[in-house]
Amino acid sequence: MTIDDPTQLGALEAARAIQAGDLTSVALVEALAARREDRDNAVGAWASDSDDQDIAHALDEAKARDAEDARGPLHGVPFGVKDIIDVAGLPSRLGSPIYADASPAIADAASVALARDAGMVPLGKTVTTEFALRTAGKTRNPLNAKYSPGGSSSGSAAAVADFQAPLAIGTQTGGSVIRPASYCGVVGYKPTFGRIPRAGVKSVSESLDTIGVFARNVADAAAFAAVLEGVDPVTLDDALDRPRFAFCRTPAWDKMSSDAHKAGRAAADKARAAGASVIDIDLPPAFKEALEAQSVVQSYEACRSLAFELRFRCDDVSRALKDYVAAGYETSRERYDWARNVQAVCRAAMWQVFSQIGAIITPAAPSVAPENPADTGSPICNQIWTMVGAPVVNTPGMTGAAAMPIGMQVIGPPGRAAETLGHAAWLHQALTKK
Amino acid sequence: MPDLTNALALGASIAKGETTAVKAAEAAFARIDARDGEVRAWKTIDRQKALAEAAARDAEAPRGPLHGVPVGVKDVIDTGDLPTGYGSPIHEGAQPAADAACVALLREAGMVVLGKTVSTEFAMRHPGETRNPHNLAHTPGGSSSGSAAAVADGHVPLAIGTQTSGSIIRPASFCGVVGFKPSWGAVPRGGLKMLAESLDVIGAMAHTAADADAFAQAMAGRSFNPVQAAANPPRFGIARTKAWTSIEHASAAAMETAAAACEAAGATVTDVELPPAFAKALDAHDVIMTYESWRMLAYERAMHWDQLSPALQAVMERGAGFTAEDYAEALKVRSACRHGLKSAFADVDVLLTPSATGEAPEGLSFTGAPEFNRIWTFTGAPCVTVPGLTGPKGLPVGVQIIGKLGGDAEAIAAADWLRPLLAG
C-alpha cells in the first residue's frame, strides 16, 4: 500500500501502517512538519518558537521508534502537547509572558512519559490560553480564520482539526477540551476525573483539572486516553444494537443559541432514525446549583494555585485574569465549602441519572465558535460535567451558523469509559452518515 | 534571643517590634551552624537570600500572625529561588521556574523561606542523611525527615511536610513535635512533586497545635482563625484497627497514659468500631499508592530506572502489577470508608490512636512503619500527632488525633487541649 498523504491518517490507521511497514514514524513526522510549515501562519496552533527544536527532537525520537518493535497500539504516532504540560527538552510557557523565556523542562509530565514509554512521539507544544484560563493565544479556527478555535486547549484542537497532528493532549477545568473540539469539529474526550495522572501539569483548580485528548475519530481518542492513563486499550462497546441515549437540556439550555437548540434536536432525531432510543430527561434538583458551584470552586482554587504568578509576577498577568480571580479572593471559605458539597451531591446523583440510560446527549457549546479569535467562548455547556467528573466525548457532525461545527456531548457516569465511548462512536457514525 | 519554638509567639514579638525577622533568621542560622553538622536536616540553604527576604519583611507592615517567621520547605516542593531535588539523584540541583502554590501563599503571608529540608527519595522510603536530633543513631522517620528534625531541634519553628502514607505524622512522632496532616485537598498542591495524587497531602511540623494550624491555614490561602477552645473536654474514641497487631510496648504504654490523662481531665474515652469497609482499607491504600506511583513517576522509571532505589523500584513494580479494575475497586473501598467514617464519629468528637508503632528505630536505613497512618491518609481525614511522652529508650512517642473529614479545626482543638496533659 502506498500512502499519498500521511497527514490524513487517523492515529490507529497510522500506527497500523507503521506496523505493516507502509509508513515510518519519521516519514509521518516529516509530513506533519511540512503541513505545519504551510499552515502555521494561518492557524497558529503551535506555541513553539523557531529555537525550540521541537521537530528535531521529534525526528530523533521517531527514528528511535522506527528501529524498535512496537511497544503499544500507537507506536510511532506523534502527538501535540498543550503548553501547560511539561515535555522534557521543551520550555513550558503556559500561555503567559511570565514564562516566555522559560528553560526547557527537565522531565516529562507523567502523561507525556506514559505516551513516550508506549512508543509515541511528542511533536511539540500547542498554544494554550494564559494558564488555561481566559486570555486567548494566537490560534485561529482552521475552518475559518475569522473564528475562534475555542479555548483553553486552542492549539491542540486546531492542530488536530487541521491535520497537523493526529492526536493532541488538552486539559479541561470548565470546558477547555470539549468546547474547542466542538468549535473545530473534532473529537474531544475528557475521561473520568483523576484517571490520567496530572503530575507535570500546571495546576489551576485541583478539584476540577482533568487531562483530555483530541482526535479525529472516537477510537483514536479512546486508544490515546488509555495510553495516557497507563492502562490496557479500552474495548469500545461499538456493537451496540440499540444505544440508549437521553437528551438533556441541562441548566445551560436557556443560554444556548437557537443554532445549538436546532443542532441538538436534529442530532437526537438522527440518532433515533439510526435506531437508538432517545428519551428526554431532566437532571436531579441538585444540578440547579451546579453551574454556580463549579464557578465558585474554580475561581477559589485558581487564585490560590496561581499564587506565585498573581502575587509575585503580577505585572505580567493579564487584566482579564486579574478580574477573573478577584471573585476567587472574595469567596468565603463557607461559600467554597458549599460549592464542594454541591459537587459531591451532584456526583453521587450521577448514578441515579444513568440507571436507565447509556449516555446523555446535549450540545457541546452554546453556539458555533465566536466570530472573534480573541473570544474563546463560554463553557456553560461543559462546567457541570467537569464538576461531576464524568467522562465526556465531543462528537462532531452537526453544523450551525456559517456552516461552522456544533458538537454534541456524549456523557456517561464517572468510571464508565467503555460504554460512554461506545455510545459516542455510534453517534459519530450516525451524525456523519451521508 | 528570638524563641524559635513558638511560631505565633515569635510572629507576635516581630509585630510588636521586640525582635525582627532578620534576628529570627540569624538565630535560626546560628542554631543550624551549631547543630546541623550532626542532624543534617537541611538540603539547601542560601543565607543571603533568606536574610534579604527577612529584611524585606521587616520593612513592611505585618501581613499575618506569622509575618517574619522563618520556615523550612521539604525538598519535594518547588521553590523558584532554591534548587529542588525531590530527594533523588535524577533531579539533584534542578531549579524550578516558580514557587509551589503553598510556598507562594506562605510568602504572601509574610513568612521567610529559610531553606529546603531533606526528603527521602520522592517522599517514599529510601532515606536521606537526616538523623534523629534526640539520638543521632536513630532515624528521624520519613519521608518528611528534615522538616521534623529541623523543627524538633529548634532550627525553625515551622516546616512543611507531605504525607502519602505516614510521612508527616510518623517523623513528627519520632522527633517529638506536632505534625498536622490536614484534610486531603486543603492545601493546594501545585508545584509539589506528586507521588500518588489521590493520597498526597501537604501539612505542617510545629511545636504547638496552634502553630501548625496557623501555618496550614496560611498555606491553604485562608484568612487566619485562631484555635477555638472547646467548651467541654473532647469525647475521644479509640478504634482498635488491624494495625494494632504491630504495636510495640512504647506506643501501647503511650496510649494508656494518654487515655488516662484525658479521662483524668474530664474527657470521655470510649471504644469505637470502624465500619466493615475498613477491613480492606490497608490493602486498598497500597493498591492506590503503588498503582499511581507507577504512573506519576513514569518519566523517572522510563528514563532513569537505574537511578531509582531498589525500595522504590519494588513499590512501583507492585503498582505495575495491579489492573485498572483493581484500582477502580480500591477507589470504591475508599468511597465506602469515607462514607463509613461518619458512623465512627456518631458518639465521639475525635479518635485517639497511636502515631507510630513505637519509638524511632535504631539506624538510618529504615524510617519506620506507617501502619498507624495509612488508613487515615486513605480516607483523607485530618490527623494531628501530639508529643510529650517518651518510650523506654528515652525517645519521643506521639499519640495521634483523627478528626472527621473536613473537621480540621476540631482535631486541632483536641490536640491543643491534649498537648499540656502530656508535657512531662
Tab-separated table of N, CA and C in Angstrom, chain A residues 51-149:
chain	number	residue	atom	x	y	z
A	51	ASP	N	13.467	28.458	17.854
A	51	ASP	CA	14.649	27.932	18.540
A	51	ASP	C	14.373	26.664	19.339
A	52	ASP	N	13.127	26.262	19.400
A	52	ASP	CA	12.781	25.193	20.339
A	52	ASP	C	13.209	23.798	19.896
A	53	GLN	N	13.458	23.631	18.612
A	53	GLN	CA	13.932	22.324	18.149
A	53	GLN	C	12.909	21.224	18.389
A	54	ASP	N	11.629	21.578	18.432
A	54	ASP	CA	10.662	20.515	18.735
A	54	ASP	C	10.607	19.481	17.619
A	55	ILE	N	10.681	19.943	16.370
A	55	ILE	CA	10.636	18.984	15.257
A	55	ILE	C	11.914	18.125	15.243
A	56	ALA	N	13.038	18.764	15.527
A	56	ALA	CA	14.296	17.998	15.573
A	56	ALA	C	14.223	16.908	16.641
A	57	HIS	N	13.711	17.281	17.826
A	57	HIS	CA	13.532	16.275	18.888
A	57	HIS	C	12.602	15.163	18.413
A	58	ALA	N	11.507	15.552	17.761
A	58	ALA	CA	10.506	14.559	17.331
A	58	ALA	C	11.115	13.611	16.296
A	59	LEU	N	11.922	14.163	15.400
A	59	LEU	CA	12.543	13.304	14.383
A	59	LEU	C	13.509	12.301	15.014
A	60	ASP	N	14.298	12.771	15.975
A	60	ASP	CA	15.212	11.849	16.674
A	60	ASP	C	14.436	10.718	17.341
A	61	GLU	N	13.378	11.138	18.010
A	61	GLU	CA	12.554	10.166	18.738
A	61	GLU	C	11.904	9.184	17.751
A	62	ALA	N	11.393	9.716	16.646
A	62	ALA	CA	10.719	8.875	15.652
A	62	ALA	C	11.691	7.845	15.063
A	63	LYS	N	12.910	8.320	14.836
A	63	LYS	CA	13.933	7.427	14.289
A	63	LYS	C	14.184	6.260	15.256
A	64	ALA	N	14.274	6.586	16.527
A	64	ALA	CA	14.490	5.539	17.534
A	64	ALA	C	13.307	4.577	17.573
A	65	ARG	N	12.105	5.113	17.434
A	65	ARG	CA	10.913	4.241	17.472
A	65	ARG	C	10.861	3.338	16.241
A	66	ASP	N	11.282	3.898	15.092
A	66	ASP	CA	11.287	3.085	13.860
A	66	ASP	C	12.244	1.904	13.966
A	67	ALA	N	13.257	2.041	14.814
A	67	ALA	CA	14.251	0.970	14.940
A	67	ALA	C	13.817	-0.114	15.922
A	68	GLU	N	12.642	0.060	16.530
A	68	GLU	CA	12.206	-0.869	17.590
A	68	GLU	C	10.961	-1.653	17.191
A	69	ASP	N	10.704	-2.695	17.961
A	69	ASP	CA	9.398	-3.356	17.878
A	69	ASP	C	8.359	-2.450	18.544
A	70	ALA	N	7.119	-2.613	18.120
A	70	ALA	CA	6.042	-1.782	18.666
A	70	ALA	C	5.895	-2.016	20.164
A	71	ARG	N	5.794	-0.916	20.900
A	71	ARG	CA	5.613	-1.021	22.351
A	71	ARG	C	4.158	-0.850	22.755
A	72	GLY	N	3.320	-0.486	21.811
A	72	GLY	CA	1.912	-0.280	22.152
A	72	GLY	C	1.132	-0.028	20.878
A	73	PRO	N	-0.188	0.106	21.012
A	73	PRO	CA	-1.049	0.221	19.827
A	73	PRO	C	-0.868	1.536	19.057
A	74	LEU	N	-0.174	2.504	19.637
A	74	LEU	CA	0.048	3.768	18.931
A	74	LEU	C	1.543	4.032	18.735
A	75	HIS	N	2.307	2.959	18.665
A	75	HIS	CA	3.761	3.087	18.500
A	75	HIS	C	4.101	3.916	17.264
A	76	GLY	N	4.954	4.919	17.477
A	76	GLY	CA	5.417	5.753	16.374
A	76	GLY	C	4.500	6.911	16.023
A	77	VAL	N	3.354	7.010	16.696
A	77	VAL	CA	2.387	8.062	16.348
A	77	VAL	C	2.713	9.357	17.109
A	78	PRO	N	2.807	10.474	16.396
A	78	PRO	CA	3.120	11.756	17.042
A	78	PRO	C	1.878	12.400	17.667
A	79	PHE	N	2.120	13.219	18.664
A	79	PHE	CA	1.015	13.934	19.318
A	79	PHE	C	1.473	15.312	19.785
A	80	GLY	N	0.543	16.265	19.778
A	80	GLY	CA	0.807	17.608	20.294
A	80	GLY	C	0.502	17.661	21.780
A	81	VAL	N	1.175	18.572	22.496
A	81	VAL	CA	1.012	18.670	23.948
A	81	VAL	C	0.712	20.116	24.330
A	82	LYS	N	-0.406	20.327	24.961
A	82	LYS	CA	-0.797	21.666	25.421
A	82	LYS	C	0.314	22.261	26.272
A	83	ASP	N	0.573	23.528	26.094
A	83	ASP	CA	1.777	24.132	26.675
A	83	ASP	C	1.696	24.431	28.174
A	84	ILE	N	0.743	23.815	28.876
A	84	ILE	CA	0.790	23.850	30.356
A	84	ILE	C	1.240	22.485	30.891
A	85	ILE	N	1.678	21.622	29.966
A	85	ILE	CA	2.086	20.255	30.335
A	85	ILE	C	3.548	20.080	29.933
A	86	ASP	N	4.366	19.609	30.862
A	86	ASP	CA	5.806	19.533	30.604
A	86	ASP	C	6.184	18.441	29.611
A	87	VAL	N	7.072	18.812	28.692
A	87	VAL	CA	7.728	17.850	27.810
A	87	VAL	C	9.230	18.077	27.992
A	88	ALA	N	9.954	17.041	28.374
A	88	ALA	CA	11.394	17.174	28.618
A	88	ALA	C	12.073	17.750	27.381
A	89	GLY	N	12.908	18.760	27.600
A	89	GLY	CA	13.665	19.341	26.493
A	89	GLY	C	12.980	20.514	25.822
A	90	LEU	N	11.695	20.767	26.143
A	90	LEU	CA	10.979	21.906	25.563
A	90	LEU	C	10.481	22.807	26.691
A	91	PRO	N	10.496	24.133	26.477
A	91	PRO	CA	10.001	25.011	27.541
A	91	PRO	C	8.482	24.925	27.691
A	92	SER	N	7.991	25.110	28.914
A	92	SER	CA	6.546	25.252	29.155
A	92	SER	C	6.278	26.726	29.371
A	93	ARG	N	5.600	27.357	28.425
A	93	ARG	CA	5.408	28.808	28.537
A	93	ARG	C	4.035	29.169	29.102
A	94	LEU	N	3.155	28.206	29.216
A	94	LEU	CA	1.895	28.369	29.941
A	94	LEU	C	1.010	29.487	29.393
A	95	GLY	N	1.264	29.919	28.181
A	95	GLY	CA	0.463	30.996	27.609
A	95	GLY	C	0.641	32.322	28.323
A	96	SER	N	1.747	32.450	29.045
A	96	SER	CA	1.945	33.635	29.878
A	96	SER	C	3.300	34.268	29.596
A	97	PRO	N	3.351	35.618	29.514
A	97	PRO	CA	4.647	36.265	29.313
A	97	PRO	C	5.626	36.014	30.466
A	98	ILE	N	5.095	35.631	31.624
A	98	ILE	CA	5.985	35.340	32.766
A	98	ILE	C	6.970	34.232	32.391
A	99	TYR	N	6.505	33.301	31.574
A	99	TYR	CA	7.320	32.137	31.230
A	99	TYR	C	7.824	32.164	29.781
A	100	ALA	N	7.826	33.379	29.180
A	100	ALA	CA	8.258	33.493	27.782
A	100	ALA	C	9.680	32.965	27.596
A	101	ASP	N	10.522	33.167	28.596
A	101	ASP	CA	11.917	32.742	28.481
A	101	ASP	C	12.220	31.499	29.320
A	102	ALA	N	11.200	30.708	29.588
A	102	ALA	CA	11.397	29.526	30.436
A	102	ALA	C	12.464	28.596	29.856
A	103	SER	N	13.211	27.974	30.749
A	103	SER	CA	14.186	26.969	30.316
A	103	SER	C	13.430	25.710	29.899
A	104	PRO	N	14.059	24.875	29.078
A	104	PRO	CA	13.414	23.604	28.728
A	104	PRO	C	13.108	22.792	29.991
A	105	ALA	N	11.971	22.137	30.001
A	105	ALA	CA	11.606	21.289	31.146
A	105	ALA	C	12.615	20.145	31.259
A	106	ILE	N	12.924	19.782	32.508
A	106	ILE	CA	13.881	18.707	32.752
A	106	ILE	C	13.221	17.351	32.530
A	107	ALA	N	11.975	17.256	32.966
A	107	ALA	CA	11.288	15.960	32.924
A	107	ALA	C	9.984	16.079	32.151
A	108	ASP	N	9.502	14.946	31.643
A	108	ASP	CA	8.167	14.877	31.071
A	108	ASP	C	7.130	14.869	32.179
A	109	ALA	N	5.979	15.483	31.914
A	109	ALA	CA	4.809	15.231	32.744
A	109	ALA	C	4.513	13.732	32.704
A	110	ALA	N	3.824	13.235	33.722
A	110	ALA	CA	3.546	11.797	33.804
A	110	ALA	C	2.827	11.299	32.551
A	111	SER	N	1.842	12.063	32.087
A	111	SER	CA	1.066	11.626	30.917
A	111	SER	C	1.948	11.528	29.678
A	112	VAL	N	2.825	12.511	29.500
A	112	VAL	CA	3.720	12.518	28.335
A	112	VAL	C	4.708	11.355	28.442
A	113	ALA	N	5.215	11.111	29.641
A	113	ALA	CA	6.148	9.996	29.843
A	113	ALA	C	5.467	8.665	29.531
A	114	LEU	N	4.196	8.541	29.924
A	114	LEU	CA	3.466	7.299	29.638
A	114	LEU	C	3.302	7.108	28.129
A	115	ALA	N	3.027	8.205	27.416
A	115	ALA	CA	2.885	8.122	25.959
A	115	ALA	C	4.220	7.758	25.309
A	116	ARG	N	5.281	8.406	25.768
A	116	ARG	CA	6.604	8.130	25.203
A	116	ARG	C	6.996	6.671	25.479
A	117	ASP	N	6.678	6.228	26.691
A	117	ASP	CA	7.010	4.859	27.075
A	117	ASP	C	6.243	3.845	26.219
A	118	ALA	N	5.087	4.256	25.709
A	118	ALA	CA	4.295	3.382	24.837
A	118	ALA	C	4.703	3.548	23.372
A	119	GLY	N	5.814	4.249	23.137
A	119	GLY	CA	6.337	4.372	21.783
A	119	GLY	C	5.829	5.564	20.998
A	120	MET	N	5.084	6.454	21.640
A	120	MET	CA	4.558	7.617	20.928
A	120	MET	C	5.583	8.752	20.909
A	121	VAL	N	5.375	9.709	20.013
A	121	VAL	CA	6.384	10.737	19.755
A	121	VAL	C	5.818	12.139	20.012
A	122	PRO	N	6.322	12.845	21.027
A	122	PRO	CA	5.859	14.217	21.242
A	122	PRO	C	6.298	15.109	20.080
A	123	LEU	N	5.327	15.816	19.503
A	123	LEU	CA	5.581	16.582	18.281
A	123	LEU	C	5.867	18.043	18.583
A	124	GLY	N	5.494	18.508	19.763
A	124	GLY	CA	5.724	19.904	20.106
A	124	GLY	C	4.613	20.391	21.013
A	125	LYS	N	4.724	21.673	21.415
A	125	LYS	CA	3.787	22.255	22.361
A	125	LYS	C	2.730	23.070	21.627
A	126	THR	N	1.478	22.905	22.037
A	126	THR	CA	0.392	23.633	21.384
A	126	THR	C	-0.048	24.820	22.232
A	127	VAL	N	-0.607	25.798	21.548
A	127	VAL	CA	-0.997	27.052	22.199
A	127	VAL	C	-2.085	26.822	23.235
A	128	THR	N	-1.901	27.425	24.395
A	128	THR	CA	-2.929	27.452	25.437
A	128	THR	C	-3.287	28.911	25.707
A	129	THR	N	-4.481	29.140	26.217
A	129	THR	CA	-4.764	30.461	26.767
A	129	THR	C	-3.873	30.628	27.999
A	130	GLU	N	-3.815	31.831	28.521
A	130	GLU	CA	-2.990	32.115	29.694
A	130	GLU	C	-3.405	31.194	30.864
A	131	PHE	N	-2.489	30.332	31.305
A	131	PHE	CA	-2.754	29.384	32.395
A	131	PHE	C	-4.050	28.603	32.199
A	132	ALA	N	-4.378	28.314	30.950
A	132	ALA	CA	-5.591	27.547	30.638
A	132	ALA	C	-6.855	28.245	31.130
A	133	LEU	N	-6.790	29.582	31.251
A	133	LEU	CA	-7.988	30.331	31.656
A	133	LEU	C	-8.453	31.227	30.509
A	134	ARG	N	-8.603	32.518	30.743
A	134	ARG	CA	-9.334	33.348	29.806
A	134	ARG	C	-8.615	33.873	28.567
A	135	THR	N	-7.402	34.384	28.754
A	135	THR	CA	-6.821	35.223	27.708
A	135	THR	C	-6.272	34.379	26.554
A	136	ALA	N	-6.813	34.652	25.349
A	136	ALA	CA	-6.532	33.800	24.187
A	136	ALA	C	-5.104	33.961	23.701
A	137	GLY	N	-4.592	32.912	23.072
A	137	GLY	CA	-3.316	32.954	22.371
A	137	GLY	C	-3.531	33.321	20.906
A	138	LYS	N	-2.576	32.902	20.065
A	138	LYS	CA	-2.605	33.364	18.672
A	138	LYS	C	-3.413	32.460	17.736
A	139	THR	N	-3.927	31.352	18.253
A	139	THR	CA	-4.535	30.347	17.379
A	139	THR	C	-5.851	30.814	16.753
A	140	ARG	N	-6.059	30.437	15.493
A	140	ARG	CA	-7.304	30.727	14.779
A	140	ARG	C	-8.021	29.427	14.479
A	141	ASN	N	-9.301	29.534	14.218
A	141	ASN	CA	-10.044	28.334	13.846
A	141	ASN	C	-9.622	27.892	12.451
A	142	PRO	N	-9.129	26.681	12.303
A	142	PRO	CA	-8.607	26.255	10.993
A	142	PRO	C	-9.684	26.169	9.918
A	143	LEU	N	-10.951	26.083	10.327
A	143	LEU	CA	-12.021	26.006	9.327
A	143	LEU	C	-12.326	27.376	8.744
A	144	ASN	N	-12.053	28.408	9.505
A	144	ASN	CA	-12.294	29.786	9.067
A	144	ASN	C	-11.561	30.698	10.032
A	145	ALA	N	-10.535	31.367	9.534
A	145	ALA	CA	-9.619	32.114	10.393
A	145	ALA	C	-10.272	33.305	11.093
A	146	LYS	N	-11.493	33.656	10.685
A	146	LYS	CA	-12.177	34.757	11.372
A	146	LYS	C	-12.766	34.304	12.703
A	147	TYR	N	-12.813	32.997	12.906
A	147	TYR	CA	-13.468	32.451	14.097
A	147	TYR	C	-12.449	31.967	15.127
A	148	SER	N	-12.916	31.901	16.354
A	148	SER	CA	-12.096	31.373	17.441
A	148	SER	C	-11.988	29.846	17.340
A	149	PRO	N	-10.844	29.305	17.756
A	149	PRO	CA	-10.738	27.846	17.864
A	149	PRO	C	-11.344	27.349	19.188
